[in-house]
Amino acid sequence: MGCARRCRDRGGARVQVPAAGGRGWEQQPATAPSAAGGGTQGPVRRGGGAPGRAAAAALSGSGLRTPRSEARGGPGREEPARPMAARGPQPLVAAAQRTLRVGKGRGPPRDVCLQLAGQVLAVARGLKPALLYDCNCAGPSQLQSYLAELRGLGFLAQRLHVLEVGEHSLIVSPEFACRHLERVLLGPMALVDVSSPQPCPSICSLDQHQDLKALVAESVRHLQGLQSDQSPAASRSTLRSSDCNLCTLFGILLGYPVPYTFQGNQGDGNCLALTPLRVFTAQVSWLLCSLPILLCSFSVPESSFPALRDRLSAWEKDLRTRCGTQSDFANLSICSEVVTLPTVAL
């Protein structure tokens, strides 16, 4: 088992996640590395092995472009736009540190900035429905400015959106997120109930939680309204939250195949303590800077794994299919490890 790193699992469990490359449920590269690719969500720490040398060959097809440089050598003459690959990742780091600083600080560290940019690109490419931002305490207006800077660099062709839910901010592609939630409503959607009064986790369906299903439907309507805005500028809005626990909603928004849920407002109370959990980690290699990007990390109780195996296999198949539609990421790997913790925070 390789070294472990800590990831925050919203809608899942906060666990020690094994570094990719370890033994697990499954780990295999996509069949076409040049075209394949991809939350605990929010910021993740670097981990896993470096991508192969096929990255350089795929950069020319990444589709990234930068604004034209200023005219040189006289009026009417412009130099060709330089691809992002030719300039390297430093402009992405500078954009994050400039717009996401809190107080008098310098902004997030370089590795966090690159992970953030990679995950934002994964959202834009439809590899994850949403990104929950928790690198620091930067607010939604700062995230909006950050997305505007990325678009100005030519890094993003699609318009992304900052969605405020409660006190949290998510970065979403309204189109991809809406499509994902529509599939959730069509169901069947499985949840794992970890309410503290019960002795062990149990599997239930979204149909058994009508308040949560209504909130998902409201989210779909909200995202559909955003798609009518054809402005290229980054935008933001607030999704009205209810008494429904946001932990489960975040798990659904972030694309976890089997989110956790619980009854009422139980805070950190659950029945996962000392329960063996199978933790799944999906990551890809970002060809621009040869950096492993964590797409998502979530867990399911090991006792529930046999009953959920088909659902998890369908999730994997869908992710691999989406990975094959883009050329910015390669070498998708999905691995798992069983862990047992004295306490688990959702």
Coordinates of C-alpha atoms in Angstrom, one line a residue, residues 7-336:
C7 CA -8.8 14.3 1.2
R8 CA -12.0 16.0 2.2
D9 CA -15.0 14.0 1.1
R10 CA -18.2 16.1 0.9
G11 CA -21.2 13.8 0.8
G12 CA -18.8 11.0 1.6
A13 CA -16.4 10.5 4.4
R14 CA -13.2 12.3 5.4
V15 CA -10.7 9.6 5.2
Q16 CA -7.1 8.7 4.5
V17 CA -7.0 8.2 0.8
P18 CA -4.3 5.9 -0.6
A19 CA -2.1 7.4 -3.3
A20 CA -3.0 6.3 -6.8
G21 CA -0.8 3.5 -8.0
G22 CA -1.5 1.3 -5.0
R23 CA -3.5 -1.9 -5.0
G24 CA -7.2 -1.4 -5.3
W25 CA -10.5 -2.2 -6.9
E26 CA -9.3 -1.4 -10.3
Q27 CA -6.5 0.6 -11.9
Q28 CA -5.9 0.6 -15.6
P29 CA -5.1 3.3 -18.1
A30 CA -7.6 4.4 -20.7
T31 CA -7.1 2.6 -24.0
A32 CA -6.2 5.7 -25.9
P33 CA -3.9 7.8 -23.8
S34 CA -3.7 10.7 -26.2
A35 CA -7.5 11.2 -26.1
A36 CA -8.4 9.8 -22.7
G37 CA -8.6 11.5 -19.3
G38 CA -11.0 12.4 -16.8
G39 CA -14.7 15.3 -6.0
T40 CA -13.9 15.1 -2.8
Q41 CA -13.8 18.0 -4.3
G42 CA -12.5 21.2 -3.4
P43 CA -8.7 21.4 -3.3
V44 CA -6.8 18.2 -3.3
R45 CA -3.2 17.5 -2.5
R46 CA -0.7 16.2 -5.1
G47 CA -0.4 12.5 -5.2
G48 CA 0.0 9.5 -7.5
G49 CA 2.5 8.9 -10.2
A50 CA 3.6 11.2 -12.9
P51 CA 1.9 10.8 -16.4
G52 CA 3.7 9.3 -19.3
R53 CA 5.8 11.0 -21.9
A54 CA 2.9 11.0 -24.3
A55 CA 1.9 14.4 -22.9
A56 CA 4.1 16.4 -25.2
A57 CA 2.6 14.8 -28.3
A58 CA -0.9 15.6 -27.2
L59 CA -0.4 19.2 -26.2
S60 CA -0.9 20.5 -29.8
G61 CA -4.4 19.1 -29.7
S62 CA -5.4 20.5 -26.4
G63 CA -7.4 23.3 -28.0
L64 CA -6.0 26.0 -25.6
R65 CA -5.4 29.4 -27.0
T66 CA -4.4 32.7 -25.6
P67 CA -5.4 36.3 -26.6
R68 CA -3.4 37.8 -29.5
S69 CA -0.3 39.7 -28.4
E70 CA -0.1 43.4 -29.1
A71 CA 0.9 44.4 -32.5
R72 CA 4.6 44.7 -33.1
G73 CA 6.6 46.0 -36.0
G74 CA 4.1 48.5 -37.2
P75 CA 0.4 49.0 -37.4
G76 CA -1.8 46.2 -38.7
R77 CA 0.7 43.5 -37.8
E78 CA -0.1 41.0 -35.0
E79 CA 1.9 38.0 -33.9
P80 CA 0.0 34.6 -33.8
A81 CA -1.6 33.6 -30.5
R82 CA 0.7 31.5 -28.4
P83 CA -0.9 28.2 -27.1
M84 CA -1.1 27.9 -23.4
A85 CA 1.2 24.9 -23.6
A86 CA 4.0 27.1 -25.0
R87 CA 3.8 29.5 -22.0
G88 CA 3.6 26.8 -19.3
P89 CA 1.4 26.7 -16.2
Q90 CA 2.8 29.8 -14.5
P91 CA 0.1 32.2 -15.8
L92 CA -2.5 29.9 -14.1
V93 CA -0.6 30.1 -10.8
A94 CA -0.4 33.9 -11.0
A95 CA -4.1 34.2 -11.8
A96 CA -5.1 32.2 -8.7
Q97 CA -2.7 33.9 -6.4
R98 CA -3.8 37.3 -7.7
T99 CA -7.5 36.8 -7.4
L100 CA -7.9 34.3 -4.5
R101 CA -5.7 35.9 -1.9
V102 CA -7.3 36.4 1.5
G103 CA -6.2 39.5 3.5
K104 CA -2.5 40.3 3.0
G105 CA -1.6 36.8 2.1
R106 CA -0.1 35.7 -1.2
G107 CA -2.9 33.4 -2.2
P108 CA -2.9 29.6 -2.4
P109 CA 0.5 27.8 -2.8
R110 CA 1.6 26.9 -6.3
D111 CA 0.7 23.2 -6.2
V112 CA -2.8 24.1 -4.9
C113 CA -3.2 26.6 -7.7
L114 CA -2.3 24.0 -10.3
Q115 CA -4.7 21.4 -8.8
L116 CA -7.4 24.0 -8.8
A117 CA -6.8 25.0 -12.4
G118 CA -6.8 21.3 -13.4
Q119 CA -10.0 20.6 -11.6
V120 CA -11.7 23.7 -13.1
L121 CA -10.7 22.4 -16.6
A122 CA -12.1 19.0 -15.7
V123 CA -15.4 20.7 -14.9
A124 CA -15.3 22.6 -18.2
R125 CA -14.6 19.3 -20.1
G126 CA -17.6 17.6 -18.4
L127 CA -15.4 15.1 -16.4
K128 CA -17.0 16.2 -13.1
P129 CA -20.3 18.0 -12.6
A130 CA -19.0 20.6 -10.0
L131 CA -16.0 21.6 -7.9
L132 CA -16.5 22.6 -4.3
Y133 CA -14.0 25.3 -3.5
D134 CA -12.3 25.1 -0.1
C135 CA -8.7 26.1 -0.8
N136 CA -9.1 29.1 1.5
C137 CA -11.8 31.6 2.6
A138 CA -11.9 33.4 -0.8
G139 CA -15.5 34.4 -1.5
P140 CA -17.8 33.9 -4.6
S141 CA -16.9 37.3 -6.1
Q142 CA -13.2 36.3 -6.0
L143 CA -14.0 33.0 -7.7
Q144 CA -15.9 34.9 -10.4
S145 CA -12.8 37.1 -10.9
Y146 CA -10.6 34.0 -11.1
L147 CA -12.8 32.4 -13.8
A148 CA -12.7 35.7 -15.7
E149 CA -8.9 35.7 -15.6
L150 CA -8.7 32.1 -16.8
R151 CA -11.0 32.9 -19.7
G152 CA -8.8 36.0 -20.5
L153 CA -5.8 33.7 -20.7
G154 CA -7.5 31.5 -23.2
F155 CA -7.6 28.6 -20.8
L156 CA -11.4 28.3 -20.8
A157 CA -13.6 28.4 -23.9
Q158 CA -16.8 27.5 -22.0
R159 CA -18.6 29.8 -19.6
L160 CA -18.4 28.5 -16.1
H161 CA -20.6 29.6 -13.1
V162 CA -20.1 30.2 -9.4
L163 CA -23.0 28.6 -7.5
E164 CA -23.5 29.6 -3.9
V165 CA -25.2 27.0 -1.7
G166 CA -25.4 28.0 1.9
E167 CA -22.0 29.3 3.0
H168 CA -20.2 27.3 0.3
S169 CA -19.2 28.0 -3.3
L170 CA -19.2 25.6 -6.2
I171 CA -17.8 26.0 -9.7
V172 CA -20.1 24.4 -12.2
S173 CA -20.8 24.2 -15.9
P174 CA -24.5 24.9 -16.0
E175 CA -25.0 22.6 -19.0
F176 CA -23.1 19.6 -17.7
A177 CA -24.3 19.9 -14.1
C178 CA -27.9 20.2 -15.3
R179 CA -27.6 17.1 -17.4
H180 CA -26.1 15.2 -14.5
L181 CA -28.9 16.2 -12.1
E182 CA -31.5 15.3 -14.7
R183 CA -30.1 11.8 -14.8
V184 CA -30.2 11.6 -11.0
L185 CA -33.9 12.5 -11.0
L186 CA -34.6 9.8 -13.7
G187 CA -33.0 7.4 -11.2
P188 CA -32.8 5.1 -9.6
M189 CA -30.4 6.9 -7.3
A190 CA -29.0 5.0 -4.4
L191 CA -27.9 6.6 -1.1
V192 CA -26.3 5.2 2.0
D193 CA -28.1 6.2 5.2
V194 CA -25.6 6.6 8.0
S195 CA -27.9 8.1 10.6
S196 CA -26.4 7.8 14.1
P197 CA -29.4 6.0 15.8
Q198 CA -29.0 2.9 13.6
P199 CA -26.3 0.3 14.3
C200 CA -24.9 0.2 10.8
P201 CA -25.2 1.9 7.4
S202 CA -28.1 0.9 5.2
I203 CA -28.9 1.5 1.5
C204 CA -31.9 3.6 0.5
S205 CA -33.2 5.4 -2.5
L206 CA -33.7 9.0 -3.4
D207 CA -37.4 8.4 -3.7
Q208 CA -37.4 7.7 0.1
H209 CA -36.2 11.3 0.7
Q210 CA -38.8 13.5 -1.1
D211 CA -37.5 16.7 0.4
L212 CA -34.0 16.0 -1.0
K213 CA -35.5 15.0 -4.4
A214 CA -37.4 18.3 -4.5
L215 CA -34.2 20.2 -3.8
V216 CA -32.5 18.4 -6.7
A217 CA -35.4 19.3 -9.0
E218 CA -35.1 22.9 -7.8
S219 CA -31.4 22.8 -8.7
V220 CA -32.2 21.6 -12.2
R221 CA -34.6 24.5 -12.7
H222 CA -32.0 26.9 -11.4
L223 CA -29.4 25.6 -13.8
Q224 CA -31.7 25.5 -16.7
G225 CA -32.4 29.2 -16.1
L226 CA -28.6 29.9 -16.2
Q227 CA -28.3 28.3 -19.6
S228 CA -30.4 31.0 -21.2
D229 CA -27.7 33.5 -20.4
Q230 CA -25.5 33.6 -23.5
S231 CA -23.0 36.1 -22.1
P232 CA -19.4 34.8 -22.2
A233 CA -18.6 36.4 -18.9
A234 CA -18.3 34.3 -15.7
S235 CA -21.4 34.6 -13.6
R236 CA -22.6 33.7 -10.1
S237 CA -25.9 33.0 -8.4
T238 CA -27.4 31.6 -5.2
L239 CA -29.3 28.4 -4.9
R240 CA -31.9 28.6 -2.2
S241 CA -31.1 25.9 0.4
S242 CA -33.7 24.3 2.7
D243 CA -33.6 22.3 5.9
C244 CA -32.5 19.3 3.9
N245 CA -28.9 18.3 4.8
L246 CA -26.5 19.9 2.4
C247 CA -24.0 17.1 2.8
T248 CA -26.1 14.8 0.6
L249 CA -26.8 17.6 -1.9
F250 CA -23.1 18.3 -2.3
G251 CA -22.4 14.5 -2.8
I252 CA -25.0 14.5 -5.6
L253 CA -23.7 17.8 -7.2
L254 CA -20.1 16.5 -7.1
G255 CA -21.0 13.3 -8.9
Y256 CA -20.6 10.7 -6.2
P257 CA -22.3 7.5 -7.4
V258 CA -23.6 6.6 -3.9
P259 CA -23.7 9.7 -1.6
Y260 CA -24.2 9.4 2.1
T261 CA -27.3 10.8 3.8
F262 CA -28.7 11.0 7.3
Q263 CA -31.9 11.9 9.0
G264 CA -32.4 15.4 10.3
N265 CA -29.7 17.8 11.4
Q266 CA -27.2 15.4 13.1
G267 CA -24.0 17.4 12.4
D268 CA -21.1 15.0 12.5
G269 CA -23.0 12.2 14.2
N270 CA -23.2 9.0 12.1
C271 CA -22.7 5.3 12.4
L272 CA -19.5 5.1 10.4
A273 CA -17.0 5.0 13.3
L274 CA -14.9 1.8 13.2
T275 CA -16.8 0.7 10.1
P276 CA -14.6 -0.6 7.2
L277 CA -15.0 1.8 4.3
R278 CA -13.9 1.2 0.7
V279 CA -12.4 4.4 -0.5
F280 CA -12.4 5.0 -4.3
T281 CA -10.0 7.5 -5.9
A282 CA -10.2 8.6 -9.6
Q283 CA -7.5 10.6 -11.1
V284 CA -6.1 11.6 -14.5
S285 CA -2.8 13.0 -15.8
W286 CA -3.1 16.6 -17.0
L287 CA -1.0 16.9 -20.2
L288 CA -0.3 20.6 -19.9
C289 CA 2.0 20.3 -16.9
S290 CA 2.4 16.5 -16.3
L291 CA 0.4 16.8 -13.0
P292 CA -1.9 14.1 -11.6
I293 CA -5.4 15.7 -11.0
L294 CA -7.8 14.1 -8.6
L295 CA -11.3 14.0 -10.1
C296 CA -13.1 12.6 -7.1
S297 CA -12.7 10.5 -3.9
F298 CA -15.6 8.9 -2.1
S299 CA -16.3 5.9 0.1
V300 CA -18.9 3.3 0.6
P301 CA -19.2 0.9 3.5
E302 CA -17.4 -2.3 2.7
S303 CA -20.4 -4.3 3.8
S304 CA -22.5 -2.5 1.2
F305 CA -20.0 -3.0 -1.6
P306 CA -21.4 -6.2 -3.1
A307 CA -24.9 -4.7 -3.4
L308 CA -23.5 -1.6 -5.0
R309 CA -20.9 -3.2 -7.3
D310 CA -23.1 -2.9 -10.5
R311 CA -23.8 0.8 -9.7
L312 CA -20.1 1.5 -9.2
S313 CA -19.2 -0.3 -12.4
A314 CA -21.7 1.8 -14.3
W315 CA -20.2 4.9 -12.8
E316 CA -16.7 3.8 -13.9
K317 CA -17.9 3.0 -17.4
D318 CA -19.6 6.4 -17.8
L319 CA -16.5 8.2 -16.5
R320 CA -14.2 6.4 -19.0
T321 CA -16.6 7.2 -21.8
R322 CA -16.5 10.9 -20.9
C323 CA -12.7 10.8 -20.6
G324 CA -12.5 9.6 -24.2
T325 CA -14.2 12.7 -25.5
Q326 CA -11.4 15.1 -24.7
S327 CA -7.6 15.5 -25.1
D328 CA -6.5 17.6 -22.1
F329 CA -6.2 14.6 -19.7
A330 CA -4.9 11.1 -20.1
N331 CA -4.3 7.9 -18.1
L332 CA -7.5 7.7 -16.1
S333 CA -6.9 5.4 -13.1
I334 CA -9.5 4.3 -10.5
C335 CA -8.3 2.5 -7.4
S336 CA -9.7 1.6 -4.0

